[in-house]
């Protein structure tokens, strides 16, 4: 690994260990950590650890998100140290490291959820915050359990085509369509500050929306963004979240299939990648305590379209979490 180059701010002696220098080692060479960052075991401690969860036993339609973390890491090789849109060096102002993958039992959902929560808690002993690459959206529940154990109920900003507050699938209470219902029932989320963004498509019944509101979520739909614009959506999000500790959970299917074909439950009429990135950039002054980006399924991806989008989403999250002068 190379220390960050001299154009980055901060004294060299205390500068975080940054990505491999692409002028020395070509981007296509070497181990694909996220953005070619150091591994967690190569640094004393991290401000943010990026971890994968290769798990998709909670899916209800297309499988394959268990291969998402590796796919996103490969696409992240092209990311660079300076983010001009946010005017920040996300890897120079904080130590970011790749923590590898959390192991989750692929045959037992309950065991997997327990293992993910335990793994997230253990990583927090080495890193102040986690950004996770899934995996299916089931992983949000154990991650929220780990976050709420430290911060109490948190505002959840959930980007998704789907509510993910259904009760059960085939009698199973924990799946990729139920994590936020369970989180609400367990008291993990702030019922006054949580919101879905990008919801669209058919529902099982109108009562789904009533249940969702009762569970603590407001909604900025894809139709609202189409009609009122991204800035109006940002205003609604910021007004809802306020100064609450914020957990951001991003299902890549919030993007239109044109921008993210490689996902398990695609829905027409979604956001563009540009719209999603713009919204994330507007959150940099909020109290982000953790995040996940999930449901990238490489078997349905072509030319890394979905993985490229997901890698930039993670990059914007890391940039939004970077300290400002």
CSV table of C-alpha atoms in Angstrom, one decimal:
chain,number,residue,atom,x,y,z
A,1,UNK,CA,0.0,0.0,0.0
A,2,UNK,CA,1.1,3.5,-0.7
A,3,UNK,CA,0.6,6.5,1.6
A,4,UNK,CA,-1.5,9.2,0.1
A,5,UNK,CA,0.5,11.6,-2.1
A,6,UNK,CA,1.7,15.0,-1.2
A,7,UNK,CA,-1.1,17.0,-2.8
A,8,UNK,CA,-3.5,15.7,-0.1
A,9,UNK,CA,-3.8,17.8,3.1
A,10,UNK,CA,-2.3,17.0,6.5
A,11,UNK,CA,1.2,16.2,7.7
A,12,UNK,CA,2.8,13.2,6.1
A,13,UNK,CA,3.7,11.6,9.4
A,14,UNK,CA,0.0,11.4,10.5
A,15,UNK,CA,-1.6,10.9,7.1
A,16,UNK,CA,-3.9,8.0,6.7
A,17,UNK,CA,-2.8,5.0,4.7
A,18,UNK,CA,-4.5,5.4,1.4
A,19,UNK,CA,-5.2,3.6,-1.9
A,20,UNK,CA,-2.5,2.0,-4.0
A,21,UNK,CA,-0.9,4.5,-6.3
A,22,UNK,CA,-2.3,3.9,-9.8
A,23,UNK,CA,0.7,5.5,-11.4
A,24,UNK,CA,2.9,2.8,-9.8
A,25,UNK,CA,0.6,-0.3,-9.8
A,26,UNK,CA,-2.0,-0.5,-12.7
A,27,UNK,CA,-5.6,-0.4,-11.6
A,28,UNK,CA,-6.2,-3.9,-12.9
A,29,UNK,CA,-3.4,-5.4,-10.9
A,30,UNK,CA,-3.4,-6.6,-7.3
A,31,UNK,CA,-6.1,-7.6,-4.8
A,32,UNK,CA,-9.4,-5.9,-5.2
A,33,UNK,CA,-10.0,-4.2,-1.9
A,34,UNK,CA,-12.6,-1.4,-2.1
A,35,UNK,CA,-11.1,1.5,-4.0
A,36,UNK,CA,-7.7,-0.3,-3.6
A,37,UNK,CA,-7.7,0.8,0.0
A,38,UNK,CA,-5.6,-0.9,2.7
A,39,UNK,CA,-7.0,-3.9,4.5
A,40,UNK,CA,-8.1,-3.3,8.1
A,41,UNK,CA,-5.3,-5.5,9.4
A,42,UNK,CA,-2.8,-3.1,7.8
A,43,UNK,CA,-3.8,-0.1,9.9
A,44,UNK,CA,-3.9,0.4,13.6
A,45,UNK,CA,-7.5,1.6,13.6
A,46,UNK,CA,-10.0,2.9,11.0
A,47,UNK,CA,-12.4,5.8,11.1
A,48,UNK,CA,-14.5,3.8,8.6
A,49,UNK,CA,-14.3,0.1,7.7
A,50,UNK,CA,-15.8,-1.1,4.5
A,51,UNK,CA,-17.1,-4.7,4.9
A,52,UNK,CA,-18.8,-7.1,2.6
A,53,UNK,CA,-21.6,-9.5,3.5
A,54,UNK,CA,-21.8,-12.2,0.8
A,55,UNK,CA,-25.2,-13.4,1.8
A,56,UNK,CA,-28.5,-13.8,-0.2
A,57,UNK,CA,-30.5,-16.5,1.6
A,58,UNK,CA,-33.3,-14.0,2.3
A,59,UNK,CA,-34.2,-13.2,-1.3
A,60,UNK,CA,-37.7,-13.7,-2.6
A,61,UNK,CA,-37.0,-13.6,-6.4
A,62,UNK,CA,-33.6,-13.6,-8.1
A,63,UNK,CA,-30.7,-14.9,-6.1
A,64,UNK,CA,-27.1,-13.9,-6.6
A,65,UNK,CA,-26.4,-10.9,-4.3
A,66,UNK,CA,-24.0,-13.1,-2.3
A,67,UNK,CA,-21.5,-12.3,-5.1
A,68,UNK,CA,-22.2,-8.6,-4.8
A,69,UNK,CA,-19.3,-7.5,-2.5
A,70,UNK,CA,-16.6,-9.0,-4.8
A,71,UNK,CA,-18.3,-7.5,-7.9
A,72,UNK,CA,-18.5,-4.0,-6.4
A,73,UNK,CA,-14.9,-4.2,-5.2
A,74,UNK,CA,-13.8,-5.0,-8.7
A,75,UNK,CA,-15.7,-2.0,-10.2
A,76,UNK,CA,-14.3,0.3,-7.5
A,77,UNK,CA,-10.7,-0.1,-8.9
A,78,UNK,CA,-11.2,3.1,-11.0
A,79,UNK,CA,-12.2,5.4,-8.1
A,80,UNK,CA,-9.7,8.2,-7.4
A,81,UNK,CA,-8.6,10.0,-4.2
A,82,UNK,CA,-10.3,13.4,-4.7
A,83,UNK,CA,-14.1,13.9,-4.9
A,84,UNK,CA,-14.6,17.3,-6.7
A,85,UNK,CA,-18.4,17.2,-6.3
A,86,UNK,CA,-18.0,17.2,-2.5
A,87,UNK,CA,-14.6,19.0,-2.5
A,88,UNK,CA,-13.1,16.4,-0.2
A,89,UNK,CA,-10.3,13.8,-0.1
A,90,UNK,CA,-12.3,11.0,1.5
A,91,UNK,CA,-9.3,8.8,2.1
A,92,UNK,CA,-6.9,11.6,3.4
A,93,UNK,CA,-9.1,13.2,6.0
A,94,UNK,CA,-10.0,9.9,7.6
A,95,UNK,CA,-8.6,6.4,7.7
A,96,UNK,CA,-10.8,4.1,5.6
A,97,UNK,CA,-9.9,0.4,5.3
A,98,UNK,CA,-11.4,-2.7,3.8
A,99,UNK,CA,-12.4,-5.2,6.5
A,100,UNK,CA,-13.0,-8.1,4.2
A,101,UNK,CA,-16.2,-10.1,4.5
A,102,UNK,CA,-18.4,-11.0,7.4
A,103,UNK,CA,-19.3,-14.7,7.4
A,104,UNK,CA,-23.0,-15.6,7.5
A,105,UNK,CA,-24.5,-19.1,7.5
A,106,UNK,CA,-26.1,-19.6,4.0
A,107,UNK,CA,-28.5,-22.3,5.2
A,108,UNK,CA,-29.9,-20.8,8.4
A,109,UNK,CA,-31.4,-17.3,8.4
A,110,UNK,CA,-31.5,-16.9,12.2
A,111,UNK,CA,-27.9,-18.1,12.6
A,112,UNK,CA,-26.8,-15.7,9.7
A,113,UNK,CA,-28.5,-12.7,11.3
A,114,UNK,CA,-26.9,-13.4,14.6
A,115,UNK,CA,-23.5,-13.9,13.0
A,116,UNK,CA,-23.8,-10.6,11.0
A,117,UNK,CA,-24.7,-8.7,14.2
A,118,UNK,CA,-21.8,-10.2,16.1
A,119,UNK,CA,-19.4,-9.5,13.2
A,120,UNK,CA,-20.5,-5.9,13.0
A,121,UNK,CA,-20.1,-5.4,16.7
A,122,UNK,CA,-16.6,-6.9,16.6
A,123,UNK,CA,-15.6,-4.7,13.7
A,124,UNK,CA,-16.7,-1.6,15.7
A,125,UNK,CA,-13.8,-2.4,18.1
A,126,UNK,CA,-11.4,-1.6,15.2
A,127,UNK,CA,-13.4,1.1,13.4
A,128,UNK,CA,-15.6,4.0,14.4
A,129,UNK,CA,-18.2,3.4,11.6
A,130,UNK,CA,-19.1,0.8,9.1
A,131,UNK,CA,-20.2,1.0,5.5
A,132,UNK,CA,-21.4,-2.4,4.3
A,133,UNK,CA,-21.7,-3.9,0.8
A,134,UNK,CA,-24.3,-6.6,0.5
A,135,UNK,CA,-25.6,-9.2,0.1
A,136,UNK,CA,-29.4,-8.9,0.2
A,137,UNK,CA,-31.4,-6.5,2.3
A,138,UNK,CA,-31.9,-8.9,5.1
A,139,UNK,CA,-28.5,-7.7,6.4
A,140,UNK,CA,-29.9,-4.3,7.3
A,141,UNK,CA,-31.7,-5.8,10.4
A,142,UNK,CA,-28.6,-7.1,12.2
A,143,UNK,CA,-26.6,-4.0,11.2
A,144,UNK,CA,-29.3,-1.8,12.7
A,145,UNK,CA,-29.3,-3.9,15.9
A,146,UNK,CA,-25.5,-3.3,16.2
A,147,UNK,CA,-25.9,0.4,15.5
A,148,UNK,CA,-28.8,0.9,17.8
A,149,UNK,CA,-26.9,-0.8,20.6
A,150,UNK,CA,-24.5,2.1,20.6
A,151,UNK,CA,-26.7,5.1,19.5
A,152,UNK,CA,-30.2,4.1,20.5
A,153,UNK,CA,-33.0,4.4,17.9
A,154,UNK,CA,-31.6,5.9,14.7
A,155,UNK,CA,-33.2,7.7,11.8
A,156,UNK,CA,-33.2,5.3,8.8
A,157,UNK,CA,-33.0,6.8,5.4
A,158,UNK,CA,-33.9,4.0,3.1
A,159,UNK,CA,-33.4,4.3,-0.7
A,160,UNK,CA,-35.3,1.5,-2.4
A,161,UNK,CA,-38.0,0.7,-5.0
A,162,UNK,CA,-39.8,-1.3,-2.2
A,163,UNK,CA,-41.0,-0.6,1.3
A,164,UNK,CA,-39.3,-3.6,2.9
A,165,UNK,CA,-41.8,-3.4,5.8
A,166,UNK,CA,-43.9,-6.4,4.9
A,167,UNK,CA,-44.7,-8.8,7.7
A,168,UNK,CA,-43.7,-12.2,6.5
A,169,UNK,CA,-42.9,-14.2,3.3
A,170,UNK,CA,-44.2,-17.8,3.4
A,171,UNK,CA,-44.4,-17.4,7.2
A,172,UNK,CA,-40.8,-16.3,7.5
A,173,UNK,CA,-40.4,-13.1,9.6
A,174,UNK,CA,-36.9,-12.3,8.5
A,175,UNK,CA,-36.3,-11.9,4.8
A,176,UNK,CA,-35.0,-9.1,2.5
A,177,UNK,CA,-38.6,-7.7,2.4
A,178,UNK,CA,-39.1,-7.4,6.1
A,179,UNK,CA,-36.0,-5.9,7.8
A,180,UNK,CA,-37.5,-2.5,8.5
A,181,UNK,CA,-40.7,-3.9,10.0
A,182,UNK,CA,-38.7,-6.0,12.4
A,183,UNK,CA,-36.4,-3.0,13.1
A,184,UNK,CA,-39.4,-0.8,13.9
A,185,UNK,CA,-41.0,-3.4,16.1
A,186,UNK,CA,-37.7,-3.9,18.0
A,187,UNK,CA,-37.4,-0.1,18.7
A,188,UNK,CA,-34.2,0.3,16.6
A,189,UNK,CA,-35.5,3.2,14.5
A,190,UNK,CA,-36.6,6.7,15.2
A,191,UNK,CA,-40.2,6.8,14.3
A,192,UNK,CA,-40.2,10.5,13.8
A,193,UNK,CA,-37.2,10.8,11.5
A,194,UNK,CA,-37.2,7.8,9.2
A,195,UNK,CA,-38.0,7.9,5.5
A,196,UNK,CA,-38.1,5.8,2.3
A,197,UNK,CA,-36.9,7.4,-1.0
A,198,UNK,CA,-37.6,6.1,-4.5
A,199,UNK,CA,-40.5,3.9,-3.7
A,200,UNK,CA,-42.5,2.9,-6.8
A,201,UNK,CA,-44.3,0.0,-8.5
A,202,UNK,CA,-47.2,-2.2,-7.5
A,203,UNK,CA,-48.0,-3.1,-3.9
A,204,UNK,CA,-50.0,-6.1,-2.5
A,205,UNK,CA,-52.6,-3.7,-1.0
A,206,UNK,CA,-53.2,-0.1,-0.1
A,207,UNK,CA,-52.9,-1.2,3.5
A,208,UNK,CA,-49.2,-1.7,2.9
A,209,UNK,CA,-48.8,2.1,3.0
A,210,UNK,CA,-50.9,2.4,6.2
A,211,UNK,CA,-48.8,-0.2,7.9
A,212,UNK,CA,-45.6,1.5,6.7
A,213,UNK,CA,-46.7,4.9,8.1
A,214,UNK,CA,-47.5,3.2,11.5
A,215,UNK,CA,-44.1,1.7,11.5
A,216,UNK,CA,-42.5,5.1,11.4
A,217,UNK,CA,-41.7,5.9,7.8
A,218,UNK,CA,-42.5,8.9,5.5
A,219,UNK,CA,-42.1,8.4,1.8
A,220,UNK,CA,-40.6,10.3,-1.0
A,221,UNK,CA,-41.7,8.3,-4.0
A,222,UNK,CA,-40.1,8.1,-7.4
A,223,UNK,CA,-43.2,9.9,-8.8
A,224,UNK,CA,-42.6,12.8,-6.4
A,225,UNK,CA,-39.0,13.1,-7.6
A,226,UNK,CA,-40.2,13.0,-11.2
A,227,UNK,CA,-42.8,15.7,-10.6
A,228,UNK,CA,-41.1,18.0,-8.0
A,229,UNK,CA,-37.4,17.4,-8.7
A,230,UNK,CA,-34.4,16.2,-6.7
A,231,UNK,CA,-34.0,19.4,-4.7
A,232,UNK,CA,-37.5,19.2,-3.4
A,233,UNK,CA,-36.8,15.6,-2.4
A,234,UNK,CA,-33.6,16.6,-0.6
A,235,UNK,CA,-35.5,19.3,1.3
A,236,UNK,CA,-38.1,16.7,2.5
A,237,UNK,CA,-35.4,14.3,3.6
A,238,UNK,CA,-33.4,16.9,5.5
A,239,UNK,CA,-36.5,18.2,7.2
A,240,UNK,CA,-37.5,14.7,8.2
A,241,UNK,CA,-34.1,13.5,9.5
A,242,UNK,CA,-33.0,16.7,11.2
A,243,UNK,CA,-30.1,16.2,13.6
A,244,UNK,CA,-30.9,12.6,14.5
A,245,UNK,CA,-28.2,10.0,14.2
A,246,UNK,CA,-28.6,8.7,10.7
A,247,UNK,CA,-28.3,5.2,9.2
A,248,UNK,CA,-28.5,5.1,5.4
A,249,UNK,CA,-29.6,1.9,3.7
A,250,UNK,CA,-29.5,1.8,-0.1
A,251,UNK,CA,-31.0,-1.0,-2.2
A,252,UNK,CA,-29.4,-0.6,-5.6
A,253,UNK,CA,-32.9,-1.3,-7.1
A,254,UNK,CA,-33.8,2.3,-6.2
A,255,UNK,CA,-32.1,3.0,-9.5
A,256,UNK,CA,-34.0,2.3,-12.7
A,257,UNK,CA,-33.0,-1.0,-14.4
A,258,UNK,CA,-31.4,1.1,-17.1
A,259,UNK,CA,-28.9,2.2,-14.5
A,260,UNK,CA,-28.8,-1.0,-12.3
A,261,UNK,CA,-29.9,-4.1,-14.2
A,262,UNK,CA,-28.0,-6.4,-11.9
A,263,UNK,CA,-30.4,-6.7,-9.0
A,264,UNK,CA,-32.8,-9.2,-7.6
A,265,UNK,CA,-36.2,-7.4,-7.9
A,266,UNK,CA,-36.0,-4.7,-10.6
A,267,UNK,CA,-38.8,-2.1,-11.0
A,268,UNK,CA,-39.3,0.3,-13.9
A,269,UNK,CA,-39.4,4.0,-13.3
A,270,UNK,CA,-36.5,4.4,-10.9
A,271,UNK,CA,-33.9,7.1,-10.2
A,272,UNK,CA,-31.0,7.8,-12.4
A,273,UNK,CA,-27.5,7.2,-10.8
A,274,UNK,CA,-27.0,11.0,-11.1
A,275,UNK,CA,-30.1,11.7,-9.1
A,276,UNK,CA,-29.1,9.3,-6.3
A,277,UNK,CA,-25.5,10.6,-6.1
A,278,UNK,CA,-26.8,14.2,-5.9
A,279,UNK,CA,-29.0,13.3,-3.0
A,280,UNK,CA,-26.2,11.6,-1.1
A,281,UNK,CA,-24.0,14.6,-1.6
A,282,UNK,CA,-26.6,16.7,0.1
A,283,UNK,CA,-26.3,14.7,3.4
A,284,UNK,CA,-22.7,15.5,4.2
A,285,UNK,CA,-23.5,17.7,7.2
A,286,UNK,CA,-25.9,15.1,8.8
A,287,UNK,CA,-24.9,12.7,11.6
A,288,UNK,CA,-24.3,9.6,9.5
A,289,UNK,CA,-23.5,6.7,11.9
A,290,UNK,CA,-23.4,3.9,9.3
A,291,UNK,CA,-24.6,2.7,5.9
A,292,UNK,CA,-25.2,-0.2,3.6
A,293,UNK,CA,-25.4,-0.7,-0.1
A,294,UNK,CA,-27.2,-4.0,-1.0
A,295,UNK,CA,-28.8,-6.2,-3.6
A,296,UNK,CA,-26.2,-6.1,-6.4
A,297,UNK,CA,-26.5,-9.4,-8.2
A,298,UNK,CA,-23.7,-9.7,-10.8
A,299,UNK,CA,-25.3,-12.6,-12.8
A,300,UNK,CA,-27.8,-10.0,-14.1
A,301,UNK,CA,-25.3,-7.3,-14.6
A,302,UNK,CA,-23.5,-6.5,-17.9
A,303,UNK,CA,-20.4,-4.4,-18.5
A,304,UNK,CA,-20.4,-3.8,-14.7
A,305,UNK,CA,-23.2,-1.2,-15.1
A,306,UNK,CA,-24.7,-2.0,-11.7
A,307,UNK,CA,-21.4,-2.5,-9.9
A,308,UNK,CA,-20.0,0.8,-11.2
A,309,UNK,CA,-23.1,2.6,-9.9
A,310,UNK,CA,-22.8,0.8,-6.5
A,311,UNK,CA,-19.1,1.6,-6.2
A,312,UNK,CA,-19.8,5.3,-6.7
A,313,UNK,CA,-22.6,5.2,-4.2
A,314,UNK,CA,-20.2,3.8,-1.6
A,315,UNK,CA,-17.7,6.4,-2.6
A,316,UNK,CA,-20.2,9.2,-2.1
A,317,UNK,CA,-21.2,7.8,1.3
A,318,UNK,CA,-17.5,7.7,2.4
A,319,UNK,CA,-17.1,11.3,1.1
A,320,UNK,CA,-20.2,12.5,2.9
A,321,UNK,CA,-18.9,10.9,6.1
A,322,UNK,CA,-15.5,12.6,5.8
A,323,UNK,CA,-14.7,15.5,8.2
A,324,UNK,CA,-14.9,19.0,6.9
A,325,UNK,CA,-12.5,21.8,7.9
